[in-house]
PDB file of C-alpha atoms in Angstrom:
ATOM      1  CA  GLN A  78     -16.063  20.607   9.811  1.00 81.00           C
ATOM      2  CA  VAL A  79     -16.495  17.209   8.498  1.00 88.00           C
ATOM      3  CA  GLN A  80     -19.042  14.877   9.796  1.00 93.00           C
ATOM      4  CA  LEU A  81     -18.057  11.121   9.705  1.00 95.00           C
ATOM      5  CA  MET A  82     -20.548   8.145   9.806  1.00 97.00           C
ATOM      6  CA  GLU A  83     -19.273   4.669  10.670  1.00 98.00           C
ATOM      7  CA  SER A  84     -21.287   1.275   9.907  1.00 98.00           C
ATOM      8  CA  GLY A  85     -20.946  -2.175   9.416  1.00 98.00           C
ATOM      9  CA  GLY A  86     -20.093  -3.460  12.607  1.00 98.00           C
ATOM     10  CA  GLY A  87     -21.695  -6.614  14.294  1.00 98.00           C
ATOM     11  CA  LEU A  88     -21.210  -9.929  16.419  1.00 98.00           C
ATOM     12  CA  VAL A  89     -19.253 -12.430  14.434  1.00 98.00           C
ATOM     13  CA  ASN A  90     -17.572 -15.727  15.400  1.00 98.00           C
ATOM     14  CA  PRO A  91     -13.805 -15.968  15.667  1.00 98.00           C
ATOM     15  CA  GLY A  92     -12.530 -16.355  12.132  1.00 98.00           C
ATOM     16  CA  GLY A  93     -15.339 -14.472  10.873  1.00 98.00           C
ATOM     17  CA  SER A  94     -15.262 -11.409   8.416  1.00 98.00           C
ATOM     18  CA  LEU A  95     -16.933  -7.901   8.394  1.00 98.00           C
ATOM     19  CA  ARG A  96     -16.719  -4.716   6.294  1.00 98.00           C
ATOM     20  CA  LEU A  97     -16.788  -1.476   7.960  1.00 98.00           C
ATOM     21  CA  SER A  98     -17.798   1.727   5.989  1.00 98.00           C
ATOM     22  CA  CYS A  99     -17.205   5.385   6.761  1.00 97.00           C
ATOM     23  CA  THR A 100     -18.975   8.126   4.929  1.00 96.00           C
ATOM     24  CA  THR A 101     -18.041  11.749   5.153  1.00 93.00           C
ATOM     25  CA  SER A 102     -19.950  14.824   4.661  1.00 91.00           C
ATOM     26  CA  ILE A 103     -17.562  16.217   2.161  1.00 90.00           C
ATOM     27  CA  SER A 104     -15.654  14.934  -0.893  1.00 92.00           C
ATOM     28  CA  ILE A 105     -12.929  12.556   0.298  1.00 92.00           C
ATOM     29  CA  ASP A 106     -10.873  13.962  -2.511  1.00 91.00           C
ATOM     30  CA  ARG A 107     -10.116  16.781   0.205  1.00 92.00           C
ATOM     31  CA  PHE A 108      -8.413  14.509   2.415  1.00 94.00           C
ATOM     32  CA  ASN A 109      -4.665  13.602   2.096  1.00 94.00           C
ATOM     33  CA  VAL A 110      -4.996  10.585   4.670  1.00 95.00           C
ATOM     34  CA  MET A 111      -8.031   8.530   6.112  1.00 96.00           C
ATOM     35  CA  GLY A 112      -7.644   6.201   8.701  1.00 97.00           C
ATOM     36  CA  TRP A 113      -9.364   3.672  11.239  1.00 98.00           C
ATOM     37  CA  TYR A 114      -8.980   3.576  15.101  1.00 98.00           C
ATOM     38  CA  ARG A 115     -10.389   1.382  17.655  1.00 98.00           C
ATOM     39  CA  GLN A 116     -11.254   1.373  21.501  1.00 98.00           C
ATOM     40  CA  ALA A 117     -11.655  -1.739  23.268  1.00 97.00           C
ATOM     41  CA  PRO A 118     -13.317  -1.542  26.802  1.00 93.00           C
ATOM     42  CA  GLY A 119     -11.267  -0.158  29.493  1.00 95.00           C
ATOM     43  CA  LYS A 120      -8.776   0.787  26.733  1.00 97.00           C
ATOM     44  CA  GLN A 121      -7.327   3.757  24.987  1.00 97.00           C
ATOM     45  CA  ARG A 122      -8.145   4.518  21.301  1.00 97.00           C
ATOM     46  CA  GLU A 123      -5.585   3.072  19.034  1.00 97.00           C
ATOM     47  CA  TYR A 124      -4.553   3.443  15.535  1.00 97.00           C
ATOM     48  CA  VAL A 125      -5.549   0.439  13.088  1.00 98.00           C
ATOM     49  CA  ALA A 126      -4.854   1.470   9.563  1.00 98.00           C
ATOM     50  CA  HIS A 127      -4.622   4.432   7.254  1.00 97.00           C
ATOM     51  CA  ILE A 128      -4.577   5.275   3.509  1.00 97.00           C
ATOM     52  CA  THR A 129      -3.224   8.222   1.710  1.00 95.00           C
ATOM     53  CA  ARG A 130      -4.672   9.814  -1.228  1.00 93.00           C
ATOM     54  CA  GLY A 131      -1.970   8.259  -3.292  1.00 92.00           C
ATOM     55  CA  GLY A 132      -3.088   4.776  -2.255  1.00 93.00           C
ATOM     56  CA  SER A 133      -0.409   4.033   0.188  1.00 95.00           C
ATOM     57  CA  THR A 134      -1.595   2.061   3.208  1.00 97.00           C
ATOM     58  CA  GLY A 135      -0.198   1.202   6.695  1.00 96.00           C
ATOM     59  CA  TYR A 136      -1.426  -1.197   9.542  1.00 97.00           C
ATOM     60  CA  VAL A 137      -0.781  -1.747  13.155  1.00 97.00           C
ATOM     61  CA  ASP A 138       1.310  -4.973  13.447  1.00 98.00           C
ATOM     62  CA  SER A 139      -1.537  -6.848  15.116  1.00 97.00           C
ATOM     63  CA  VAL A 140      -4.022  -6.564  11.977  1.00 98.00           C
ATOM     64  CA  LYS A 141      -1.510  -6.986   9.293  1.00 98.00           C
ATOM     65  CA  GLY A 142      -2.396  -9.673   6.780  1.00 98.00           C
ATOM     66  CA  ARG A 143      -5.965  -9.800   8.288  1.00 98.00           C
ATOM     67  CA  PHE A 144      -7.347  -6.350   7.708  1.00 98.00           C
ATOM     68  CA  THR A 145      -7.411  -4.286   4.505  1.00 98.00           C
ATOM     69  CA  ILE A 146      -8.089  -0.715   3.994  1.00 98.00           C
ATOM     70  CA  SER A 147      -9.532   0.967   0.824  1.00 97.00           C
ATOM     71  CA  ARG A 148     -11.211   4.098  -0.398  1.00 95.00           C
ATOM     72  CA  ASP A 149     -13.777   4.926  -3.083  1.00 93.00           C
ATOM     73  CA  ASN A 150     -13.616   8.456  -4.049  1.00 91.00           C
ATOM     74  CA  ALA A 151     -16.866   8.250  -6.201  1.00 92.00           C
ATOM     75  CA  LYS A 152     -18.733   7.203  -3.258  1.00 93.00           C
ATOM     76  CA  ASP A 153     -17.059   9.372  -0.708  1.00 93.00           C
ATOM     77  CA  THR A 154     -16.513   6.175   1.332  1.00 96.00           C
ATOM     78  CA  LEU A 155     -13.661   4.498   3.299  1.00 97.00           C
ATOM     79  CA  TYR A 156     -13.745   0.971   3.884  1.00 98.00           C
ATOM     80  CA  LEU A 157     -11.921  -1.443   6.420  1.00 98.00           C
ATOM     81  CA  GLN A 158     -12.410  -5.133   5.584  1.00 98.00           C
ATOM     82  CA  LEU A 159     -11.799  -7.347   8.403  1.00 98.00           C
ATOM     83  CA  ASN A 160     -11.020 -10.973   8.051  1.00 98.00           C
ATOM     84  CA  ASP A 161      -9.909 -13.829  10.259  1.00 98.00           C
ATOM     85  CA  LEU A 162     -11.425 -11.969  13.248  1.00 98.00           C
ATOM     86  CA  LYS A 163     -10.187 -12.835  16.796  1.00 98.00           C
ATOM     87  CA  PRO A 164     -11.765 -11.946  20.195  1.00 97.00           C
ATOM     88  CA  GLU A 165      -9.004  -9.105  20.697  1.00 97.00           C
ATOM     89  CA  ASP A 166     -10.312  -7.346  17.952  1.00 98.00           C
ATOM     90  CA  THR A 167     -13.527  -6.532  19.740  1.00 98.00           C
ATOM     91  CA  ALA A 168     -13.760  -2.786  20.014  1.00 98.00           C
ATOM     92  CA  VAL A 169     -15.736   0.300  18.819  1.00 98.00           C
ATOM     93  CA  TYR A 170     -14.084   1.171  15.378  1.00 98.00           C
ATOM     94  CA  TYR A 171     -13.858   4.826  14.510  1.00 98.00           C
ATOM     95  CA  CYS A 172     -12.579   6.636  11.252  1.00 97.00           C
ATOM     96  CA  ASN A 173     -11.091   9.919  10.949  1.00 96.00           C
ATOM     97  CA  VAL A 174      -9.448  12.055   8.124  1.00 95.00           C
ATOM     98  CA  HIS A 175      -6.957  14.775   7.761  1.00 93.00           C
ATOM     99  CA  GLU A 176      -6.524  17.239   4.727  1.00 91.00           C
ATOM    100  CA  SER A 177      -2.650  17.502   5.032  1.00 90.00           C
ATOM    101  CA  LEU A 178      -0.675  14.857   7.073  1.00 90.00           C
ATOM    102  CA  PRO A 179       0.975  12.014   5.371  1.00 87.00           C
ATOM    103  CA  THR A 180      -0.182   9.644   7.984  1.00 90.00           C
ATOM    104  CA  MET A 181      -2.828   9.294  10.762  1.00 91.00           C
ATOM    105  CA  PRO A 182      -1.755  10.895  14.065  1.00 91.00           C
ATOM    106  CA  HIS A 183      -2.365   9.980  17.584  1.00 92.00           C
ATOM    107  CA  PRO A 184      -5.866  10.045  18.347  1.00 93.00           C
ATOM    108  CA  SER A 185      -5.617  12.737  20.705  1.00 91.00           C
ATOM    109  CA  TRP A 186      -5.008  15.009  17.605  1.00 90.00           C
ATOM    110  CA  PHE A 187      -8.625  15.099  16.756  1.00 92.00           C
ATOM    111  CA  ASP A 188     -11.482  16.917  18.575  1.00 90.00           C
ATOM    112  CA  ASP A 189     -14.282  15.647  16.539  1.00 90.00           C
ATOM    113  CA  TRP A 190     -15.258  11.838  15.888  1.00 94.00           C
ATOM    114  CA  GLY A 191     -18.241   9.947  14.579  1.00 95.00           C
ATOM    115  CA  GLN A 192     -20.520   7.473  16.744  1.00 97.00           C
ATOM    116  CA  GLY A 193     -18.526   4.558  15.658  1.00 98.00           C
ATOM    117  CA  THR A 194     -19.440   1.112  14.989  1.00 98.00           C
ATOM    118  CA  GLN A 195     -19.210  -1.816  17.238  1.00 98.00           C
ATOM    119  CA  VAL A 196     -17.426  -5.047  16.484  1.00 98.00           C
ATOM    120  CA  THR A 197     -17.806  -8.071  18.808  1.00 98.00           C
ATOM    121  CA  VAL A 198     -15.754 -11.181  18.178  1.00 98.00           C
ATOM    122  CA  SER A 199     -17.160 -14.046  20.119  1.00 96.00           C
ATOM    123  CA  SER A 200     -18.286 -17.706  20.027  1.00 94.00           C
TER     124      SER A 200
END
C-alpha cells in the first residue's frame, strides 16, 4: 500500500501561481500512471491531470494551457505547476497512482488517498 503526501498549496490572488508536490513511500518507477484530482467545497472529486511512465500527459479541459504535470523519478515526486489561477480552481488537491492502468481512473476507483493540499484563489 503506497502512502501519498501532497504539499505546496496556499492562498493566492487570481492570476497567481503555485507548485504542488506529491511524494510517495515507494519508488515511482513502479507506477505506470500518476495523476492529480481536486475536490471543491460541495462538489465531487474530479480528475485534473495525469502523466504516464513514458511521459505522456493529459488534462481536464478547464486547466489546459495553465497547469503542467511532471514527475521526477530521482526524487520520487510528482508535481503540478498551477499558473494563471482562477477562483474556480479553489479546491483540495490530491494525487494518486496506479501500477498498470494507462490513464487515471474515476476517483471512486481508489480506496486510499493522502491528506491533500488546499489551494485557495481569492483576492
